[in-house]
Tab-separated table of C-alpha atoms in Angstrom:
chain	number	residue	atom	x	y	z
A	1	UNK	CA	0.000	0.000	0.000
A	2	UNK	CA	0.963	3.665	-0.187
A	3	UNK	CA	1.833	5.384	3.097
A	4	UNK	CA	3.613	8.383	4.596
A	5	UNK	CA	6.206	7.066	7.058
A	6	UNK	CA	8.657	8.605	9.516
A	7	UNK	CA	11.727	6.765	10.799
A	8	UNK	CA	13.056	9.464	13.132
A	9	UNK	CA	11.902	12.667	14.795
A	10	UNK	CA	12.695	15.893	13.026
A	11	UNK	CA	11.405	18.360	10.476
A	12	UNK	CA	8.783	17.820	7.800
A	13	UNK	CA	11.407	16.428	5.421
A	14	UNK	CA	11.526	13.334	7.640
A	15	UNK	CA	8.135	12.286	6.202
A	16	UNK	CA	8.759	9.725	3.472
A	17	UNK	CA	6.255	8.667	0.831
A	18	UNK	CA	6.342	4.872	0.504
A	19	UNK	CA	4.561	3.266	-2.434
A	20	UNK	CA	5.062	-0.389	-1.434
A	21	UNK	CA	4.579	-0.409	2.339
A	22	UNK	CA	3.214	-3.703	3.745
A	23	UNK	CA	-0.589	-3.713	3.859
A	24	UNK	CA	-1.761	-4.517	7.407
A	25	UNK	CA	-3.649	-7.737	8.096
A	26	UNK	CA	-6.286	-7.979	10.848
A	27	UNK	CA	-5.624	-10.094	13.933
A	28	UNK	CA	-8.066	-11.181	16.631
A	29	UNK	CA	-10.303	-8.285	17.643
A	30	UNK	CA	-9.015	-6.078	14.840
A	31	UNK	CA	-10.254	-4.773	11.517
A	32	UNK	CA	-8.469	-3.099	8.648
A	33	UNK	CA	-10.140	0.010	7.289
A	34	UNK	CA	-9.677	1.607	3.893
A	35	UNK	CA	-8.981	5.210	4.901
A	36	UNK	CA	-11.477	7.592	3.319
A	37	UNK	CA	-10.131	10.727	4.999
A	38	UNK	CA	-7.483	11.587	7.584
A	39	UNK	CA	-7.400	15.037	9.176
A	40	UNK	CA	-4.239	16.636	10.516
A	41	UNK	CA	-3.907	18.035	14.018
A	42	UNK	CA	-1.172	20.091	15.624
A	43	UNK	CA	-0.505	17.005	17.734
A	44	UNK	CA	0.834	15.330	14.564
A	45	UNK	CA	3.566	17.967	14.450
A	46	UNK	CA	4.422	17.187	18.076
A	47	UNK	CA	4.701	13.505	17.144
A	48	UNK	CA	6.924	14.353	14.201
A	49	UNK	CA	9.247	16.577	16.221
A	50	UNK	CA	9.198	14.474	19.414
A	51	UNK	CA	7.703	15.142	22.827
A	52	UNK	CA	9.463	14.786	26.201
A	53	UNK	CA	8.371	11.632	28.025
A	54	UNK	CA	6.552	10.084	25.055
A	55	UNK	CA	8.226	7.237	23.168
A	56	UNK	CA	7.112	6.873	19.564
A	57	UNK	CA	7.984	3.499	18.020
A	58	UNK	CA	9.797	3.894	14.722
A	59	UNK	CA	9.064	3.601	11.884
A	60	UNK	CA	5.501	4.828	12.261
A	61	UNK	CA	2.643	6.135	10.144
A	62	UNK	CA	1.206	9.311	11.671
A	63	UNK	CA	-2.390	10.524	11.427
A	64	UNK	CA	-4.604	10.393	14.517
A	65	UNK	CA	-8.065	11.135	13.100
A	66	UNK	CA	-9.559	8.999	10.337
A	67	UNK	CA	-12.773	7.667	8.869
A	68	UNK	CA	-13.354	5.104	6.154
A	69	UNK	CA	-14.833	1.713	5.322
A	70	UNK	CA	-14.071	-1.685	6.802
A	71	UNK	CA	-11.915	-3.593	4.291
A	72	UNK	CA	-11.097	-6.753	6.288
A	73	UNK	CA	-12.314	-8.243	9.563
A	74	UNK	CA	-10.352	-10.439	11.969
A	75	UNK	CA	-11.809	-12.996	14.398
A	76	UNK	CA	-13.925	-11.863	17.373
A	77	UNK	CA	-14.929	-8.466	16.004
A	78	UNK	CA	-18.602	-8.609	16.839
A	79	UNK	CA	-21.014	-7.520	14.128
A	80	UNK	CA	-18.555	-5.426	12.101
A	81	UNK	CA	-18.375	-6.472	8.452
A	82	UNK	CA	-16.685	-5.444	5.236
A	83	UNK	CA	-18.132	-2.277	3.756
A	84	UNK	CA	-19.277	-0.725	7.047
A	85	UNK	CA	-18.686	3.037	7.187
A	86	UNK	CA	-16.825	3.923	10.376
A	87	UNK	CA	-15.230	6.676	12.402
A	88	UNK	CA	-12.234	5.661	14.509
A	89	UNK	CA	-12.018	6.792	18.114
A	90	UNK	CA	-8.219	7.120	18.053
A	91	UNK	CA	-7.589	6.754	21.784
A	92	UNK	CA	-7.775	3.400	23.574
A	93	UNK	CA	-7.997	4.714	27.125
A	94	UNK	CA	-7.642	1.449	29.042
A	95	UNK	CA	-4.306	0.679	27.342
A	96	UNK	CA	-3.337	4.252	26.423
A	97	UNK	CA	-2.759	3.618	22.777
A	98	UNK	CA	-3.125	6.563	20.413
A	99	UNK	CA	-3.438	6.069	16.676
A	100	UNK	CA	-0.628	7.759	14.783
A	101	UNK	CA	1.545	8.049	17.902
A	102	UNK	CA	1.940	4.641	19.569
A	103	UNK	CA	0.514	2.589	16.673
A	104	UNK	CA	0.203	3.258	12.947
A	105	UNK	CA	-2.360	5.890	11.992
A	106	UNK	CA	-4.308	7.124	9.020
A	107	UNK	CA	-1.707	8.595	6.635
A	108	UNK	CA	-1.943	5.484	4.478
A	109	UNK	CA	-4.362	3.695	2.208
A	110	UNK	CA	-5.191	1.150	4.934
A	111	UNK	CA	-5.012	1.146	8.730
A	112	UNK	CA	-5.374	-1.663	11.286
A	113	UNK	CA	-7.693	-0.689	14.134
A	114	UNK	CA	-9.030	-2.528	17.211
A	115	UNK	CA	-12.703	-3.216	16.602
A	116	UNK	CA	-13.645	-1.717	19.977
A	117	UNK	CA	-12.453	1.685	18.720
A	118	UNK	CA	-14.907	1.825	15.825
A	119	UNK	CA	-18.010	4.001	15.743
A	120	UNK	CA	-20.683	3.430	13.106
A	121	UNK	CA	-20.804	6.395	10.747
A	122	UNK	CA	-24.281	7.659	9.768
A	123	UNK	CA	-24.921	7.911	6.031
A	124	UNK	CA	-25.563	11.661	6.431
A	125	UNK	CA	-21.980	12.291	7.672
A	126	UNK	CA	-19.165	12.384	5.111
A	127	UNK	CA	-15.659	11.045	5.664
A	128	UNK	CA	-14.166	14.563	5.728
A	129	UNK	CA	-16.632	15.706	8.388
A	130	UNK	CA	-16.120	12.597	10.513
A	131	UNK	CA	-12.313	12.706	10.311
A	132	UNK	CA	-12.395	16.304	11.561
A	133	UNK	CA	-14.090	15.339	14.811
A	134	UNK	CA	-12.123	13.336	17.416
A	135	UNK	CA	-9.070	15.361	18.467
A	136	UNK	CA	-10.219	18.915	17.677
A	137	UNK	CA	-13.999	18.773	17.909
A	138	UNK	CA	-14.042	16.122	20.633
A	139	UNK	CA	-11.728	18.275	22.736
A	140	UNK	CA	-13.803	21.408	22.091
A	141	UNK	CA	-17.095	19.673	22.919
A	142	UNK	CA	-15.762	18.237	26.171
A	143	UNK	CA	-14.276	21.598	27.168
A	144	UNK	CA	-17.357	23.679	26.446
A	145	UNK	CA	-20.278	21.311	27.010
A	146	UNK	CA	-19.215	18.335	29.138
A	147	UNK	CA	-16.898	20.311	31.431
A	148	UNK	CA	-18.040	23.888	30.828
A	149	UNK	CA	-21.755	23.128	31.091
A	150	UNK	CA	-22.732	25.105	28.001
A	151	UNK	CA	-26.288	24.323	26.836
A	152	UNK	CA	-26.752	24.011	23.070
A	153	UNK	CA	-30.433	24.941	23.040
A	154	UNK	CA	-30.180	28.685	22.421
A	155	UNK	CA	-30.871	29.475	26.059
A	156	UNK	CA	-27.611	31.407	26.662
A	157	UNK	CA	-28.819	34.600	25.011
A	158	UNK	CA	-27.260	37.632	26.666
A	159	UNK	CA	-24.055	35.840	27.605
A	160	UNK	CA	-20.733	36.718	25.969
A	161	UNK	CA	-18.149	34.120	24.910
A	162	UNK	CA	-14.630	34.983	23.740
A	163	UNK	CA	-12.513	32.431	21.843
A	164	UNK	CA	-8.777	32.789	21.295
A	165	UNK	CA	-7.142	30.812	18.481
A	166	UNK	CA	-10.559	30.586	16.918
A	167	UNK	CA	-9.554	29.766	13.330
A	168	UNK	CA	-8.118	26.283	13.942
A	169	UNK	CA	-9.896	22.977	14.420
A	170	UNK	CA	-10.704	23.377	18.128
A	171	UNK	CA	-11.554	27.049	17.705
A	172	UNK	CA	-13.991	26.647	14.805
A	173	UNK	CA	-15.879	24.041	16.798
A	174	UNK	CA	-15.995	26.345	19.840
A	175	UNK	CA	-17.447	29.134	17.697
A	176	UNK	CA	-20.237	26.901	16.401
A	177	UNK	CA	-21.031	25.477	19.840
A	178	UNK	CA	-21.125	28.941	21.409
A	179	UNK	CA	-23.470	30.122	18.667
A	180	UNK	CA	-25.733	27.105	19.217
A	181	UNK	CA	-25.933	28.136	22.872
A	182	UNK	CA	-27.362	31.511	21.874
A	183	UNK	CA	-24.407	33.513	23.203
A	184	UNK	CA	-22.831	36.597	21.681
A	185	UNK	CA	-19.581	35.269	20.200
A	186	UNK	CA	-16.317	37.212	20.086
A	187	UNK	CA	-13.278	35.736	18.330
A	188	UNK	CA	-9.602	36.527	17.876
A	189	UNK	CA	-7.523	35.570	14.833
A	190	UNK	CA	-4.399	36.714	13.011
A	191	UNK	CA	-5.875	37.975	9.730
A	192	UNK	CA	-8.968	39.594	8.288
A	193	UNK	CA	-9.604	36.598	6.021
A	194	UNK	CA	-9.755	34.304	9.061
A	195	UNK	CA	-12.048	36.724	10.874
A	196	UNK	CA	-14.324	36.788	7.829
A	197	UNK	CA	-14.466	32.997	7.866
A	198	UNK	CA	-15.299	32.978	11.580
A	199	UNK	CA	-18.097	35.489	11.086
A	200	UNK	CA	-19.506	33.180	8.409
A	201	UNK	CA	-19.586	30.482	11.122
A	202	UNK	CA	-21.572	32.770	13.408
A	203	UNK	CA	-19.090	34.996	15.252
A	204	UNK	CA	-20.550	38.399	16.126
A	205	UNK	CA	-17.292	40.308	16.715
A	206	UNK	CA	-13.746	39.777	15.444
A	207	UNK	CA	-10.439	40.979	16.885
A	208	UNK	CA	-7.221	40.872	14.849
A	209	UNK	CA	-4.717	40.268	17.623
A	210	UNK	CA	-1.806	41.230	15.357
A	211	UNK	CA	-3.190	44.739	14.923
A	212	UNK	CA	-4.674	45.485	18.345
A	213	UNK	CA	-4.449	44.549	22.000
A	214	UNK	CA	-7.169	41.932	22.401
A	215	UNK	CA	-7.802	42.807	26.061
A	216	UNK	CA	-8.465	46.462	25.232
A	217	UNK	CA	-10.617	45.399	22.300
A	218	UNK	CA	-12.579	43.032	24.564
A	219	UNK	CA	-13.113	45.786	27.115
A	220	UNK	CA	-14.446	47.959	24.302
A	221	UNK	CA	-16.972	45.282	23.318
A	222	UNK	CA	-17.965	43.859	26.714
A	223	UNK	CA	-16.912	46.585	29.116
A	224	UNK	CA	-14.147	46.493	31.706
A	225	UNK	CA	-14.930	44.003	34.507
A	226	UNK	CA	-16.014	45.626	37.778
A	227	UNK	CA	-15.963	44.041	41.195
A	228	UNK	CA	-19.695	44.651	41.673
A	229	UNK	CA	-20.481	42.632	38.540
A	230	UNK	CA	-20.711	44.974	35.573
A	231	UNK	CA	-18.630	44.491	32.424
A	232	UNK	CA	-16.505	41.611	31.240
A	233	UNK	CA	-16.982	38.370	29.330
A	234	UNK	CA	-18.919	35.406	30.732
A	235	UNK	CA	-16.742	32.669	29.220
A	236	UNK	CA	-13.269	32.768	27.684
A	237	UNK	CA	-11.776	29.834	25.790
A	238	UNK	CA	-7.992	29.965	26.026
A	239	UNK	CA	-5.879	26.992	24.929
A	240	UNK	CA	-3.026	29.339	23.989
A	241	UNK	CA	-1.549	30.175	27.390
A	242	UNK	CA	1.653	32.175	27.365
A	243	UNK	CA	1.211	35.925	27.384
A	244	UNK	CA	-2.521	35.635	26.603
A	245	UNK	CA	-3.306	34.100	29.991
A	246	UNK	CA	-3.288	37.134	32.284
A	247	UNK	CA	-5.177	39.411	29.853
A	248	UNK	CA	-7.827	36.681	29.591
A	249	UNK	CA	-8.250	36.548	33.353
A	250	UNK	CA	-8.509	40.334	33.448
A	251	UNK	CA	-11.314	40.249	30.871
A	252	UNK	CA	-13.717	37.939	32.720
A	253	UNK	CA	-16.786	39.269	34.473
A	254	UNK	CA	-17.358	38.500	38.134
A	255	UNK	CA	-18.165	34.785	38.358
A	256	UNK	CA	-16.933	34.188	34.799
A	257	UNK	CA	-15.252	31.035	33.527
A	258	UNK	CA	-11.969	30.453	31.734
A	259	UNK	CA	-11.874	27.149	29.823
A	260	UNK	CA	-8.601	25.609	28.722
A	261	UNK	CA	-7.459	22.438	26.983
A	262	UNK	CA	-3.903	23.313	25.981
A	263	UNK	CA	-1.044	25.798	26.029
A	264	UNK	CA	0.325	26.257	22.526
A	265	UNK	CA	2.116	29.510	23.424
A	266	UNK	CA	3.474	28.438	26.815
A	267	UNK	CA	2.372	26.330	29.786
A	268	UNK	CA	3.778	28.368	32.693
A	269	UNK	CA	2.396	31.928	32.463
A	270	UNK	CA	2.415	34.255	35.423
A	271	UNK	CA	-0.957	34.406	37.185
A	272	UNK	CA	-2.130	37.180	39.483
A	273	UNK	CA	-4.240	35.113	41.888
A	274	UNK	CA	-5.961	38.208	43.298
A	275	UNK	CA	-8.146	38.381	40.210
A	276	UNK	CA	-9.246	34.779	40.707
A	277	UNK	CA	-10.540	35.190	44.228
A	278	UNK	CA	-11.642	38.828	43.973
A	279	UNK	CA	-13.796	38.202	40.903
A	280	UNK	CA	-14.731	34.642	42.002
A	281	UNK	CA	-13.514	33.211	38.716
A	282	UNK	CA	-13.818	29.622	37.561
A	283	UNK	CA	-10.860	28.049	35.748
A	284	UNK	CA	-11.768	24.692	34.193
A	285	UNK	CA	-9.359	22.334	32.481
A	286	UNK	CA	-10.359	19.735	29.942
A	287	UNK	CA	-8.231	16.841	28.688
A	288	UNK	CA	-9.206	15.228	25.397
A	289	UNK	CA	-12.578	13.618	24.782
A	290	UNK	CA	-14.659	10.585	25.716
A	291	UNK	CA	-16.566	8.231	23.419
A	292	UNK	CA	-19.909	9.788	24.332
A	293	UNK	CA	-18.581	13.193	23.207
A	294	UNK	CA	-17.952	11.781	19.723
A	295	UNK	CA	-21.449	10.306	19.546
A	296	UNK	CA	-22.902	13.697	20.516
A	297	UNK	CA	-20.839	15.420	17.815
A	298	UNK	CA	-21.906	12.934	15.146
A	299	UNK	CA	-25.520	13.634	16.056
A	300	UNK	CA	-24.956	17.386	15.714
A	301	UNK	CA	-23.334	16.928	12.297
A	302	UNK	CA	-26.040	14.502	11.166
A	303	UNK	CA	-28.749	16.990	12.155
A	304	UNK	CA	-27.007	19.814	10.302
A	305	UNK	CA	-26.256	21.836	13.451
A	306	UNK	CA	-22.471	21.499	13.135
A	307	UNK	CA	-20.275	21.516	10.036
A	308	UNK	CA	-16.480	21.358	10.407
A	309	UNK	CA	-14.961	23.736	7.833
A	310	UNK	CA	-12.267	22.138	5.673
A	311	UNK	CA	-9.623	24.545	4.390
A	312	UNK	CA	-7.957	22.223	1.875
A	313	UNK	CA	-7.854	18.572	0.807
A	314	UNK	CA	-4.534	16.966	-0.143
A	315	UNK	CA	-3.547	13.705	-1.772
A	316	UNK	CA	-1.531	11.283	0.352
A	317	UNK	CA	1.562	12.057	-1.703
A	318	UNK	CA	1.163	15.777	-0.950
A	319	UNK	CA	0.755	15.328	2.822
A	320	UNK	CA	4.034	17.195	3.586
A	321	UNK	CA	2.520	20.307	1.971
A	322	UNK	CA	-0.375	20.034	4.418
A	323	UNK	CA	2.072	19.682	7.322
A	324	UNK	CA	3.868	22.831	6.204
A	325	UNK	CA	0.578	24.715	6.051
A	326	UNK	CA	-0.274	23.416	9.546
A	327	UNK	CA	3.137	24.385	10.911
A	328	UNK	CA	2.794	27.910	9.542
A	329	UNK	CA	-0.714	28.229	11.021
A	330	UNK	CA	-2.109	29.114	7.613
A	331	UNK	CA	-5.188	26.907	7.759
A	332	UNK	CA	-8.737	27.946	8.536
A	333	UNK	CA	-10.416	24.902	10.035
A	334	UNK	CA	-9.186	21.438	9.097
A	335	UNK	CA	-6.685	20.035	6.596
A	336	UNK	CA	-7.764	16.707	5.121
A	337	UNK	CA	-5.593	14.012	3.539
A	338	UNK	CA	-7.404	11.710	1.091
A	339	UNK	CA	-5.358	8.521	0.484
């Protein structure tokens, strides 16, 4: 089969296109899927470059998120059969095995997957949409709904939600979920074209953080937070960290919530704890997703309430071009590889 393989950590030029890689064969409790779509995540870049404390067996095929059709079925796989359309839940929690990091992933024509990680894919959901869900959308849903308690029934009218890093996979999901809640949605991105795309998804206000101080801009939209309760944003989504952390805390209303699931700009920012207790703030962390979060997302996509935007689709051979686009943060939404 054709596959993109790495044999050592390093830069994007470590990704090698193999045209005669061994096609996997299913063992007990496993199926082989024909990959219909594989979406890239920033985590794939971490896998490529190496992460402290995480051993990646080499050689390996990256690609965490994938959807496709069952091509072969091993013994003891329940009712799964050839031709079934499936989404793969890439994380086996009980054995901590992550597709594309500890075992081969979806940057290939075929991928071997434990049958207990398969989710039946509704006919109404395409492979591109499904492959966009687990890492980015699963993380966003758990952060905002499962952990953050956001209702998706339009009942949050009058509340203000601010989303940093809104143009990526996690961010575009957060925008759509916040809009489903009925909230007034404020976003930050690095270009006007990205802000235009976010407004098309439902954002009410856009802040170009390269051109203006986002905290001052937020205060102009929502008011400066006051100790007696006026001004400020109800919920801020910040998985950036770094020097955005303190301004985010200073932009929350009294009793507001800061939701986080990552720290792409730095994990150890300075925090002025006085703001946390004085304004009675809630800081909620969220780590990944659970299977029920993926089922909920599939239902939202099937019903037409959620639609992951895809920036570009690439052939398997051109996957390094997609990685370069990801590395340069040029994408709006998801990048999809079609083997």
